[in-house]
Amino acid sequence: MKASKTSVGIVGLGLMGRSIVVNMLAAGHPVKAIAPTPQDVEKAEERISQTLRHCDGLGLVAVPLEKALGNLLITEDYQALSDCALVIECVIEKIPVKQSVLGKIDAVVSPDTIIGTNTSAIPISTLQEMVSHPERFVGIHWAEPAYLTRFLEIICGEKTTLANARKISDMAVGWRKEPTILRKDIPGFITNRLMYAVFREVFALVEAGHISLTDIDKCFRYDAGSWMTLMGIFRRWDYLGLEDLGQMNLLFKKLSNTESVPETMEKIVENGGRGILTGSGLYQYSPAEADQWADSFAAFNEDIYDLAAQYPAITALNHETDAHQ
Amino acid sequence: MKASKTSVGIVGLGLMGRSIVVNMLAAGHPVKAIAPTPQDVEKAEERISQTLRHCDGLGLVAVPLEKALGNLLITEDYQALSDCALVIECVIEKIPVKQSVLGKIDAVVSPDTIIGTNTSAIPISTLQEMVSHPERFVGIHWAEPAYLTRFLEIICGEKTTLANARKISDMAVGWRKEPTILRKDIPGFITNRLMYAVFREVFALVEAGHISLTDIDKCFRYDAGSWMTLMGIFRRWDYLGLEDLGQMNLLFKKLSNTESVPETMEKIVENGGRGILTGSGLYQYSPAEADQWADSFAAFNEDIYDLAAQYPAITALNHETDAHQ
């Protein structure tokens, strides 16, 4: 299969949908993008083309820019999806909307087209019941901005075959991703789930008054942040020499097991705090500061992408030396 | 107080002790280093001077190199510590050894000299009982290499005054650190504790067969790794908009609460696996691969140090906008 020539369908052109379209165009795929409403068609085309030009400036577009731009078709007509080998739905996280969209996709694609969802909130096993041949249905979870980050999580629902997950994993190498496969559809998938594990513990410490919220962030930025992108979690342990089983035994008994949402969080959210979106969250933000964080994240993301790329030998090793699969 | 002129004492010249000596010399402090054995004196001087020259090449030495080199005195004589405003013990993690060394320090310093320990395994509250005026005793926890990483965790024992912890925090800005204060002496301090919280969850997922160990590492490298150094944990939540309280409520109930050390880990450690030190750990390593990881980490550490420094405006904001202390 020439992955770079396969047509890919994207349904839904919100922030994430557009971002995935750009990723696919940059990889050289012809893209059939379904806009749910007529006014979305023109707006989306303008924005996608702008972002694709930005990617081209960063050297991320695998084909000549004009060819990539020419590979995009935006339409309201689901029939355009009929020749796609992969169709990904990126519509809002409401089950009835997903159901309607998945039904329309299912009606036009061939039985071996892989159907993907970008949901991060609804179980894959639930959504896969909405299409025929549910074994070809997978979760495909990007990190924003989808065209720039290396992360990609592929999630199997109960009926998804591992072979179909691996097909996406193989394609994703052409999308400049480091794909991972979650074999079981568990709440939060991997990446969110781990963030909640950390959050459970750090909020217990902050609410007990042991450390400030700002200092927790500094610990993560400057300790975990100094090795995370290079090593991940398990290799970090290997690097440190694995000597702390006694410490592990002690600490597992001390860690927070709470099931309650932290009071501080409840209060902020009840009062309408939505972080940098509203200026009020765990920290406070002036409009200028909120903008600055958004800009800084975009810039940092490009820098860390480049930095990670400077260690290719290490990336190659990852695939060969895992002794415990 | 001119922090850069204060004499600092370091007792113990193993890997971490030498690394801290280099950090202090680079910051312009006169350093009185106590070597426990005569043969350590000469060996340590050579290595410290070599590392300091390396730091100078990276632009990390705040005074002329020759002055910094001239600021070092290595001796077996504890009397040299008598004029130090701060003395840090970095000897091995055995309570009787710590007790003997702390007694010798206590005997020569003035009552308001701050005495620090670099322990990561023994409670600060236990060690502070070994010196007079225990309110001036603090844990000071570096990440390796101490002269290069921005992280520094300052830990209060039960009797430590916050004012004394803050004195070290103020000095540490001159050491090019982003210091954090842990107000209560809890097992694992912050940074190890959080790593165990993650480890508890990820091992539960790997041992259940939901995801491979390699894929967990990829998730961390390319998702968490794409924002960790910029944002930390709480600000990441603000950035994402804080909308997932329902998800949090669901997930806190699903996370692992195990108190058992993972079987896989027990087996590896029982069989003598010590990660890159022995070539056998969670992954396997040839001697060349083990060397490559050590070299890569050293190089990456310098790169990420520089990258983090490109976002100074953001660092400044950290100190001003935390609304929930």
PDB file of C-alpha atoms in Angstrom, chain A residues 120-121 143-144 149-153 178-184 186-203 205-206 209-262 264-266 268-270 273-277 280-285 289 292-301 303-304 307-308 310-311 313-315 317-325, chain B residues 120-121 143-144 149-153 178-184 186-203 205-206 209-262 264-266 268-270 273-277 280-285 289 292-301 303-304 307-308 310-311 313-315 317-325:
ATOM      1  CA  SER A 120     -11.672  11.464  23.960  1.00  0.00           C
ATOM      2  CA  ALA A 121     -14.838  11.162  26.031  1.00  0.00           C
ATOM      3  CA  ALA A 143      -2.697  15.861  20.643  1.00  0.00           C
ATOM      4  CA  GLU A 144      -3.212  19.451  19.502  1.00  0.00           C
ATOM      5  CA  THR A 149       2.845  16.797  17.686  1.00  0.00           C
ATOM      6  CA  ARG A 150       4.428  13.352  17.439  1.00  0.00           C
ATOM      7  CA  PHE A 151       1.946  11.704  19.768  1.00  0.00           C
ATOM      8  CA  LEU A 152      -0.867   9.514  18.404  1.00  0.00           C
ATOM      9  CA  GLU A 153      -2.886   7.053  20.459  1.00  0.00           C
ATOM     10  CA  GLU A 178       5.124   7.924  17.032  1.00  0.00           C
ATOM     11  CA  PRO A 179       1.924   5.893  17.259  1.00  0.00           C
ATOM     12  CA  THR A 180       0.941   3.828  20.295  1.00  0.00           C
ATOM     13  CA  ILE A 181      -1.755   1.156  20.522  1.00  0.00           C
ATOM     14  CA  LEU A 182      -4.089   0.858  23.489  1.00  0.00           C
ATOM     15  CA  ARG A 183      -5.415  -2.685  23.194  1.00  0.00           C
ATOM     16  CA  LYS A 184      -8.319  -2.152  25.554  1.00  0.00           C
ATOM     17  CA  ILE A 186     -10.331   2.022  29.108  1.00  0.00           C
ATOM     18  CA  PRO A 187     -11.737   5.322  30.442  1.00  0.00           C
ATOM     19  CA  GLY A 188      -9.412   8.265  29.783  1.00  0.00           C
ATOM     20  CA  PHE A 189      -7.351   6.134  27.386  1.00  0.00           C
ATOM     21  CA  ILE A 190      -3.705   6.329  28.424  1.00  0.00           C
ATOM     22  CA  THR A 191      -2.619   9.878  28.295  1.00  0.00           C
ATOM     23  CA  ASN A 192      -5.545  11.489  30.081  1.00  0.00           C
ATOM     24  CA  ARG A 193      -5.709   8.687  32.612  1.00  0.00           C
ATOM     25  CA  LEU A 194      -2.102   9.227  33.646  1.00  0.00           C
ATOM     26  CA  MET A 195      -2.677  12.922  34.009  1.00  0.00           C
ATOM     27  CA  TYR A 196      -5.539  12.188  36.395  1.00  0.00           C
ATOM     28  CA  ALA A 197      -3.289   9.837  38.403  1.00  0.00           C
ATOM     29  CA  VAL A 198      -0.852  12.688  38.864  1.00  0.00           C
ATOM     30  CA  PHE A 199      -3.625  15.140  39.562  1.00  0.00           C
ATOM     31  CA  ARG A 200      -5.118  12.940  42.305  1.00  0.00           C
ATOM     32  CA  GLU A 201      -1.797  12.929  44.130  1.00  0.00           C
ATOM     33  CA  VAL A 202      -0.729  16.552  43.646  1.00  0.00           C
ATOM     34  CA  PHE A 203      -4.081  17.978  44.688  1.00  0.00           C
ATOM     35  CA  LEU A 205      -0.591  17.480  48.657  1.00  0.00           C
ATOM     36  CA  VAL A 206      -1.654  21.020  47.766  1.00  0.00           C
ATOM     37  CA  GLY A 209      -0.892  22.637  52.572  1.00  0.00           C
ATOM     38  CA  HIS A 210       2.361  20.722  52.024  1.00  0.00           C
ATOM     39  CA  ILE A 211       3.358  22.580  48.877  1.00  0.00           C
ATOM     40  CA  SER A 212       2.029  25.397  46.725  1.00  0.00           C
ATOM     41  CA  LEU A 213       0.456  24.912  43.359  1.00  0.00           C
ATOM     42  CA  THR A 214       3.179  27.044  41.762  1.00  0.00           C
ATOM     43  CA  ASP A 215       5.906  24.897  43.304  1.00  0.00           C
ATOM     44  CA  ILE A 216       4.268  21.704  42.021  1.00  0.00           C
ATOM     45  CA  ASP A 217       4.384  23.177  38.526  1.00  0.00           C
ATOM     46  CA  LYS A 218       8.048  24.065  38.975  1.00  0.00           C
ATOM     47  CA  CYS A 219       8.846  20.498  40.096  1.00  0.00           C
ATOM     48  CA  PHE A 220       7.259  19.155  36.930  1.00  0.00           C
ATOM     49  CA  ARG A 221       8.753  21.726  34.605  1.00  0.00           C
ATOM     50  CA  TYR A 222      12.299  21.413  35.839  1.00  0.00           C
ATOM     51  CA  ASP A 223      12.593  17.848  37.110  1.00  0.00           C
ATOM     52  CA  ALA A 224      10.240  15.657  35.047  1.00  0.00           C
ATOM     53  CA  GLY A 225      10.598  18.223  32.256  1.00  0.00           C
ATOM     54  CA  SER A 226      14.354  17.634  32.123  1.00  0.00           C
ATOM     55  CA  TRP A 227      14.055  13.985  31.027  1.00  0.00           C
ATOM     56  CA  MET A 228      10.439  13.293  29.979  1.00  0.00           C
ATOM     57  CA  THR A 229      10.817  14.007  26.260  1.00  0.00           C
ATOM     58  CA  LEU A 230      13.958  11.893  26.072  1.00  0.00           C
ATOM     59  CA  MET A 231      13.087   8.860  28.160  1.00  0.00           C
ATOM     60  CA  GLY A 232       9.464   8.401  29.139  1.00  0.00           C
ATOM     61  CA  ILE A 233       8.705   6.654  32.433  1.00  0.00           C
ATOM     62  CA  PHE A 234      10.095   3.119  32.257  1.00  0.00           C
ATOM     63  CA  ARG A 235      13.405   3.985  30.661  1.00  0.00           C
ATOM     64  CA  ARG A 236      13.871   6.682  33.288  1.00  0.00           C
ATOM     65  CA  TRP A 237      13.695   3.918  35.905  1.00  0.00           C
ATOM     66  CA  ASP A 238      16.274   1.886  34.041  1.00  0.00           C
ATOM     67  CA  TYR A 239      18.452   4.974  33.894  1.00  0.00           C
ATOM     68  CA  LEU A 240      18.150   5.496  37.649  1.00  0.00           C
ATOM     69  CA  GLY A 241      19.128   1.891  38.349  1.00  0.00           C
ATOM     70  CA  LEU A 242      15.857   0.373  39.637  1.00  0.00           C
ATOM     71  CA  GLU A 243      17.028   0.255  43.234  1.00  0.00           C
ATOM     72  CA  ASP A 244      14.029   1.636  45.041  1.00  0.00           C
ATOM     73  CA  LEU A 245      11.670  -1.304  45.480  1.00  0.00           C
ATOM     74  CA  GLY A 246      11.627  -0.741  49.251  1.00  0.00           C
ATOM     75  CA  GLN A 247      10.766   2.898  48.636  1.00  0.00           C
ATOM     76  CA  MET A 248       8.052   1.816  46.184  1.00  0.00           C
ATOM     77  CA  ASN A 249       6.598  -0.526  48.759  1.00  0.00           C
ATOM     78  CA  LEU A 250       6.483   2.305  51.285  1.00  0.00           C
ATOM     79  CA  LEU A 251       5.149   4.924  48.909  1.00  0.00           C
ATOM     80  CA  PHE A 252       2.360   2.923  47.288  1.00  0.00           C
ATOM     81  CA  LYS A 253       0.790   2.792  50.772  1.00  0.00           C
ATOM     82  CA  LYS A 254       1.074   6.562  51.209  1.00  0.00           C
ATOM     83  CA  LEU A 255      -0.288   7.774  47.881  1.00  0.00           C
ATOM     84  CA  SER A 256      -3.716   9.341  47.644  1.00  0.00           C
ATOM     85  CA  ASN A 257      -6.569   6.951  46.800  1.00  0.00           C
ATOM     86  CA  THR A 258      -9.283   9.591  46.920  1.00  0.00           C
ATOM     87  CA  GLU A 259     -12.333   9.299  44.691  1.00  0.00           C
ATOM     88  CA  SER A 260     -13.442  12.891  45.279  1.00  0.00           C
ATOM     89  CA  VAL A 261     -12.927  15.776  42.924  1.00  0.00           C
ATOM     90  CA  PRO A 262     -10.722  18.323  44.755  1.00  0.00           C
ATOM     91  CA  THR A 264     -10.594  23.776  44.918  1.00  0.00           C
ATOM     92  CA  MET A 265     -11.388  22.493  41.426  1.00  0.00           C
ATOM     93  CA  GLU A 266     -15.110  22.253  42.098  1.00  0.00           C
ATOM     94  CA  ILE A 268     -13.299  27.202  40.336  1.00  0.00           C
ATOM     95  CA  VAL A 269     -15.454  25.379  37.793  1.00  0.00           C
ATOM     96  CA  GLU A 270     -18.725  26.259  39.593  1.00  0.00           C
ATOM     97  CA  GLY A 273     -13.455  29.433  35.669  1.00  0.00           C
ATOM     98  CA  ARG A 274     -12.130  27.823  32.489  1.00  0.00           C
ATOM     99  CA  GLY A 275      -8.438  28.634  32.776  1.00  0.00           C
ATOM    100  CA  ILE A 276      -6.907  30.699  30.020  1.00  0.00           C
ATOM    101  CA  LEU A 277     -10.263  30.748  28.160  1.00  0.00           C
ATOM    102  CA  SER A 280      -9.665  32.473  35.791  1.00  0.00           C
ATOM    103  CA  GLY A 281      -8.574  28.981  36.718  1.00  0.00           C
ATOM    104  CA  LEU A 282      -5.947  27.458  38.937  1.00  0.00           C
ATOM    105  CA  TYR A 283      -4.012  30.631  38.124  1.00  0.00           C
ATOM    106  CA  GLN A 284      -5.336  34.054  37.057  1.00  0.00           C
ATOM    107  CA  TYR A 285      -4.647  35.503  33.597  1.00  0.00           C
ATOM    108  CA  GLU A 289      -1.134  36.738  29.626  1.00  0.00           C
ATOM    109  CA  GLN A 292       1.085  34.860  25.761  1.00  0.00           C
ATOM    110  CA  TRP A 293       0.504  31.299  26.991  1.00  0.00           C
ATOM    111  CA  ALA A 294      -1.214  30.330  23.765  1.00  0.00           C
ATOM    112  CA  ASP A 295       1.630  31.813  21.702  1.00  0.00           C
ATOM    113  CA  SER A 296       4.299  30.286  23.905  1.00  0.00           C
ATOM    114  CA  PHE A 297       2.774  26.840  23.677  1.00  0.00           C
ATOM    115  CA  ALA A 298       2.676  27.027  19.899  1.00  0.00           C
ATOM    116  CA  ALA A 299       6.321  28.098  19.781  1.00  0.00           C
ATOM    117  CA  PHE A 300       7.444  25.580  22.403  1.00  0.00           C
ATOM    118  CA  ASN A 301       5.703  22.771  20.572  1.00  0.00           C
ATOM    119  CA  ASP A 303      10.971  23.690  19.495  1.00  0.00           C
ATOM    120  CA  ILE A 304      10.385  20.446  21.366  1.00  0.00           C
ATOM    121  CA  LEU A 307      14.653  18.786  19.904  1.00  0.00           C
ATOM    122  CA  ALA A 308      13.103  15.307  20.041  1.00  0.00           C
ATOM    123  CA  GLN A 310      17.795  15.308  17.335  1.00  0.00           C
ATOM    124  CA  TYR A 311      17.820  11.942  19.085  1.00  0.00           C
ATOM    125  CA  ALA A 313      19.184   6.745  17.272  1.00  0.00           C
ATOM    126  CA  ILE A 314      17.388   6.594  20.584  1.00  0.00           C
ATOM    127  CA  THR A 315      13.993   6.593  18.921  1.00  0.00           C
ATOM    128  CA  LEU A 317      16.228   1.738  19.894  1.00  0.00           C
ATOM    129  CA  ASN A 318      12.766   2.001  21.411  1.00  0.00           C
ATOM    130  CA  HIS A 319      11.477  -0.477  18.922  1.00  0.00           C
ATOM    131  CA  GLU A 320      14.087  -3.138  19.541  1.00  0.00           C
ATOM    132  CA  THR A 321      14.953  -3.452  23.174  1.00  0.00           C
ATOM    133  CA  ASP A 322      11.725  -3.819  25.095  1.00  0.00           C
ATOM    134  CA  ALA A 323      12.181  -7.152  26.854  1.00  0.00           C
ATOM    135  CA  HIS A 324       8.783  -7.452  28.490  1.00  0.00           C
ATOM    136  CA  GLN A 325       6.038  -7.322  25.890  1.00  0.00           C
TER     137      GLN A 325
ATOM    138  CA  SER B 120      16.457  11.424  49.272  1.00  0.00           C
ATOM    139  CA  ALA B 121      15.772   8.384  51.477  1.00  0.00           C
ATOM    140  CA  ALA B 143      18.528  16.570  40.325  1.00  0.00           C
ATOM    141  CA  GLU B 144      21.647  15.243  38.623  1.00  0.00           C
ATOM    142  CA  THR B 149      19.430  21.200  36.101  1.00  0.00           C
ATOM    143  CA  ARG B 150      17.082  23.980  37.157  1.00  0.00           C
ATOM    144  CA  PHE B 151      15.195  21.854  39.661  1.00  0.00           C
ATOM    145  CA  LEU B 152      15.858  22.215  43.411  1.00  0.00           C
ATOM    146  CA  GLU B 153      13.547  20.934  46.141  1.00  0.00           C
ATOM    147  CA  GLU B 178      13.966  27.343  40.175  1.00  0.00           C
ATOM    148  CA  PRO B 179      13.657  26.358  43.842  1.00  0.00           C
ATOM    149  CA  THR B 180      10.530  24.849  45.373  1.00  0.00           C
ATOM    150  CA  ILE B 181       9.675  24.479  49.062  1.00  0.00           C
ATOM    151  CA  LEU B 182       8.063  21.347  50.475  1.00  0.00           C
ATOM    152  CA  ARG B 183       6.659  22.536  53.797  1.00  0.00           C
ATOM    153  CA  LYS B 184       6.188  19.057  55.228  1.00  0.00           C
ATOM    154  CA  ILE B 186       6.645  13.513  53.418  1.00  0.00           C
ATOM    155  CA  PRO B 187       8.051  10.204  52.104  1.00  0.00           C
ATOM    156  CA  GLY B 188       9.502  10.528  48.609  1.00  0.00           C
ATOM    157  CA  PHE B 189       9.343  14.328  48.867  1.00  0.00           C
ATOM    158  CA  ILE B 190       7.498  15.672  45.829  1.00  0.00           C
ATOM    159  CA  THR B 191       9.295  14.624  42.768  1.00  0.00           C
ATOM    160  CA  ASN B 192       9.869  10.950  43.579  1.00  0.00           C
ATOM    161  CA  ARG B 193       6.408  10.629  45.058  1.00  0.00           C
ATOM    162  CA  LEU B 194       4.766  11.788  41.858  1.00  0.00           C
ATOM    163  CA  MET B 195       6.822   9.382  39.829  1.00  0.00           C
ATOM    164  CA  TYR B 196       5.557   6.553  42.016  1.00  0.00           C
ATOM    165  CA  ALA B 197       1.966   7.731  41.514  1.00  0.00           C
ATOM    166  CA  VAL B 198       2.481   7.431  37.771  1.00  0.00           C
ATOM    167  CA  PHE B 199       4.292   4.148  38.137  1.00  0.00           C
ATOM    168  CA  ARG B 200       1.464   2.617  40.183  1.00  0.00           C
ATOM    169  CA  GLU B 201      -0.990   3.381  37.392  1.00  0.00           C
ATOM    170  CA  VAL B 202       1.111   2.499  34.363  1.00  0.00           C
ATOM    171  CA  PHE B 203       2.256  -0.828  35.737  1.00  0.00           C
ATOM    172  CA  LEU B 205      -2.123  -1.099  32.771  1.00  0.00           C
ATOM    173  CA  VAL B 206       0.929  -2.915  31.426  1.00  0.00           C
ATOM    174  CA  GLY B 209      -1.956  -6.358  28.965  1.00  0.00           C
ATOM    175  CA  HIS B 210      -3.733  -3.162  27.895  1.00  0.00           C
ATOM    176  CA  ILE B 211      -0.630  -1.477  26.490  1.00  0.00           C
ATOM    177  CA  SER B 212       3.040  -2.277  26.030  1.00  0.00           C
ATOM    178  CA  LEU B 213       5.788  -0.789  28.106  1.00  0.00           C
ATOM    179  CA  THR B 214       7.317   0.772  24.968  1.00  0.00           C
ATOM    180  CA  ASP B 215       4.040   2.434  24.073  1.00  0.00           C
ATOM    181  CA  ILE B 216       3.698   3.888  27.578  1.00  0.00           C
ATOM    182  CA  ASP B 217       7.098   5.469  27.143  1.00  0.00           C
ATOM    183  CA  LYS B 218       6.081   6.881  23.769  1.00  0.00           C
ATOM    184  CA  CYS B 219       2.923   8.404  25.292  1.00  0.00           C
ATOM    185  CA  PHE B 220       5.034  10.167  27.896  1.00  0.00           C
ATOM    186  CA  ARG B 221       7.771  11.257  25.533  1.00  0.00           C
ATOM    187  CA  TYR B 222       5.491  12.696  22.889  1.00  0.00           C
ATOM    188  CA  ASP B 223       2.385  13.809  24.755  1.00  0.00           C
ATOM    189  CA  ALA B 224       3.439  14.860  28.276  1.00  0.00           C
ATOM    190  CA  GLY B 225       6.879  15.605  26.834  1.00  0.00           C
ATOM    191  CA  SER B 226       5.395  18.146  24.442  1.00  0.00           C
ATOM    192  CA  TRP B 227       4.205  20.499  27.210  1.00  0.00           C
ATOM    193  CA  MET B 228       5.754  19.414  30.539  1.00  0.00           C
ATOM    194  CA  THR B 229       8.815  21.678  30.448  1.00  0.00           C
ATOM    195  CA  LEU B 230       6.693  24.670  29.498  1.00  0.00           C
ATOM    196  CA  MET B 231       3.651  24.324  31.732  1.00  0.00           C
ATOM    197  CA  GLY B 232       3.843  21.804  34.554  1.00  0.00           C
ATOM    198  CA  ILE B 233       0.619  20.115  35.659  1.00  0.00           C
ATOM    199  CA  PHE B 234      -1.762  22.796  36.922  1.00  0.00           C
ATOM    200  CA  ARG B 235      -1.131  25.310  34.204  1.00  0.00           C
ATOM    201  CA  ARG B 236      -1.676  22.564  31.640  1.00  0.00           C
ATOM    202  CA  TRP B 237      -5.160  22.137  33.082  1.00  0.00           C
ATOM    203  CA  ASP B 238      -5.814  25.856  32.795  1.00  0.00           C
ATOM    204  CA  TYR B 239      -4.616  25.683  29.206  1.00  0.00           C
ATOM    205  CA  LEU B 240      -7.015  22.822  28.440  1.00  0.00           C
ATOM    206  CA  GLY B 241      -9.955  24.737  29.893  1.00  0.00           C
ATOM    207  CA  LEU B 242     -10.722  22.764  33.099  1.00  0.00           C
ATOM    208  CA  GLU B 243     -13.875  21.202  31.693  1.00  0.00           C
ATOM    209  CA  ASP B 244     -13.415  17.595  32.723  1.00  0.00           C
ATOM    210  CA  LEU B 245     -14.696  17.416  36.297  1.00  0.00           C
ATOM    211  CA  GLY B 246     -17.146  14.659  35.315  1.00  0.00           C
ATOM    212  CA  GLN B 247     -14.300  12.764  33.717  1.00  0.00           C
ATOM    213  CA  MET B 248     -12.218  13.304  36.853  1.00  0.00           C
ATOM    214  CA  ASN B 249     -15.003  11.971  39.002  1.00  0.00           C
ATOM    215  CA  LEU B 250     -15.224   8.859  36.828  1.00  0.00           C
ATOM    216  CA  LEU B 251     -11.481   8.309  36.543  1.00  0.00           C
ATOM    217  CA  PHE B 252     -10.531   8.732  40.200  1.00  0.00           C
ATOM    218  CA  LYS B 253     -12.677   5.661  40.837  1.00  0.00           C
ATOM    219  CA  LYS B 254     -10.911   3.649  38.130  1.00  0.00           C
ATOM    220  CA  LEU B 255      -7.263   4.401  38.932  1.00  0.00           C
ATOM    221  CA  SER B 256      -5.068   1.768  40.529  1.00  0.00           C
ATOM    222  CA  ASN B 257      -4.892   1.850  44.336  1.00  0.00           C
ATOM    223  CA  THR B 258      -2.564  -1.113  44.638  1.00  0.00           C
ATOM    224  CA  GLU B 259      -0.060  -1.296  47.501  1.00  0.00           C
ATOM    225  CA  SER B 260       1.930  -4.117  45.905  1.00  0.00           C
ATOM    226  CA  VAL B 261       5.194  -3.742  44.074  1.00  0.00           C
ATOM    227  CA  PRO B 262       4.581  -4.914  40.465  1.00  0.00           C
ATOM    228  CA  THR B 264       7.588  -7.659  36.832  1.00  0.00           C
ATOM    229  CA  MET B 265       9.715  -5.240  38.848  1.00  0.00           C
ATOM    230  CA  GLU B 266      10.302  -7.708  41.663  1.00  0.00           C
ATOM    231  CA  ILE B 268      13.893  -7.991  37.444  1.00  0.00           C
ATOM    232  CA  VAL B 269      15.423  -6.701  40.665  1.00  0.00           C
ATOM    233  CA  GLU B 270      15.667 -10.201  42.220  1.00  0.00           C
ATOM    234  CA  GLY B 273      18.716  -6.191  36.942  1.00  0.00           C
ATOM    235  CA  ARG B 274      19.716  -2.575  37.549  1.00  0.00           C
ATOM    236  CA  GLY B 275      18.752  -1.016  34.221  1.00  0.00           C
ATOM    237  CA  ILE B 276      21.504   0.636  32.231  1.00  0.00           C
ATOM    238  CA  LEU B 277      24.012  -0.155  35.017  1.00  0.00           C
ATOM    239  CA  SER B 280      19.147  -5.590  32.137  1.00  0.00           C
ATOM    240  CA  GLY B 281      16.061  -3.808  33.403  1.00  0.00           C
ATOM    241  CA  LEU B 282      12.658  -2.944  32.016  1.00  0.00           C
ATOM    242  CA  TYR B 283      14.489  -2.885  28.683  1.00  0.00           C
ATOM    243  CA  GLN B 284      17.719  -4.664  27.683  1.00  0.00           C
ATOM    244  CA  TYR B 285      20.911  -2.750  26.831  1.00  0.00           C
ATOM    245  CA  GLU B 289      23.433   1.238  24.123  1.00  0.00           C
ATOM    246  CA  GLN B 292      24.502   5.956  24.358  1.00  0.00           C
ATOM    247  CA  TRP B 293      21.713   6.593  26.857  1.00  0.00           C
ATOM    248  CA  ALA B 294      24.104   8.157  29.336  1.00  0.00           C
ATOM    249  CA  ASP B 295      25.581  10.403  26.624  1.00  0.00           C
ATOM    250  CA  SER B 296      22.169  11.295  25.226  1.00  0.00           C
ATOM    251  CA  PHE B 297      20.834  12.264  28.610  1.00  0.00           C
ATOM    252  CA  ALA B 298      23.806  14.546  29.241  1.00  0.00           C
ATOM    253  CA  ALA B 299      23.309  16.220  25.856  1.00  0.00           C
ATOM    254  CA  PHE B 300      19.531  16.423  26.175  1.00  0.00           C
ATOM    255  CA  ASN B 301      19.846  17.991  29.603  1.00  0.00           C
ATOM    256  CA  ASP B 303      19.440  21.303  25.292  1.00  0.00           C
ATOM    257  CA  ILE B 304      16.345  21.361  27.467  1.00  0.00           C
ATOM    258  CA  LEU B 307      15.070  25.604  25.621  1.00  0.00           C
ATOM    259  CA  ALA B 308      13.441  26.350  28.981  1.00  0.00           C
ATOM    260  CA  GLN B 310      13.908  30.842  25.965  1.00  0.00           C
ATOM    261  CA  TYR B 311      10.623  31.373  27.804  1.00  0.00           C
ATOM    262  CA  ALA B 313       8.561  35.937  30.465  1.00  0.00           C
ATOM    263  CA  ILE B 314       6.555  32.853  31.312  1.00  0.00           C
ATOM    264  CA  THR B 315       8.895  31.953  34.153  1.00  0.00           C
ATOM    265  CA  LEU B 317       4.628  35.054  35.421  1.00  0.00           C
ATOM    266  CA  ASN B 318       4.778  31.926  37.567  1.00  0.00           C
ATOM    267  CA  HIS B 319       5.624  33.990  40.582  1.00  0.00           C
ATOM    268  CA  GLU B 320       2.769  36.423  40.246  1.00  0.00           C
ATOM    269  CA  THR B 321      -0.405  34.744  39.167  1.00  0.00           C
ATOM    270  CA  ASP B 322      -1.004  31.794  41.464  1.00  0.00           C
ATOM    271  CA  ALA B 323      -4.389  32.591  42.944  1.00  0.00           C
ATOM    272  CA  HIS B 324      -4.727  29.694  45.352  1.00  0.00           C
ATOM    273  CA  GLN B 325      -1.813  29.670  47.822  1.00  0.00           C
TER     274      GLN B 325
END
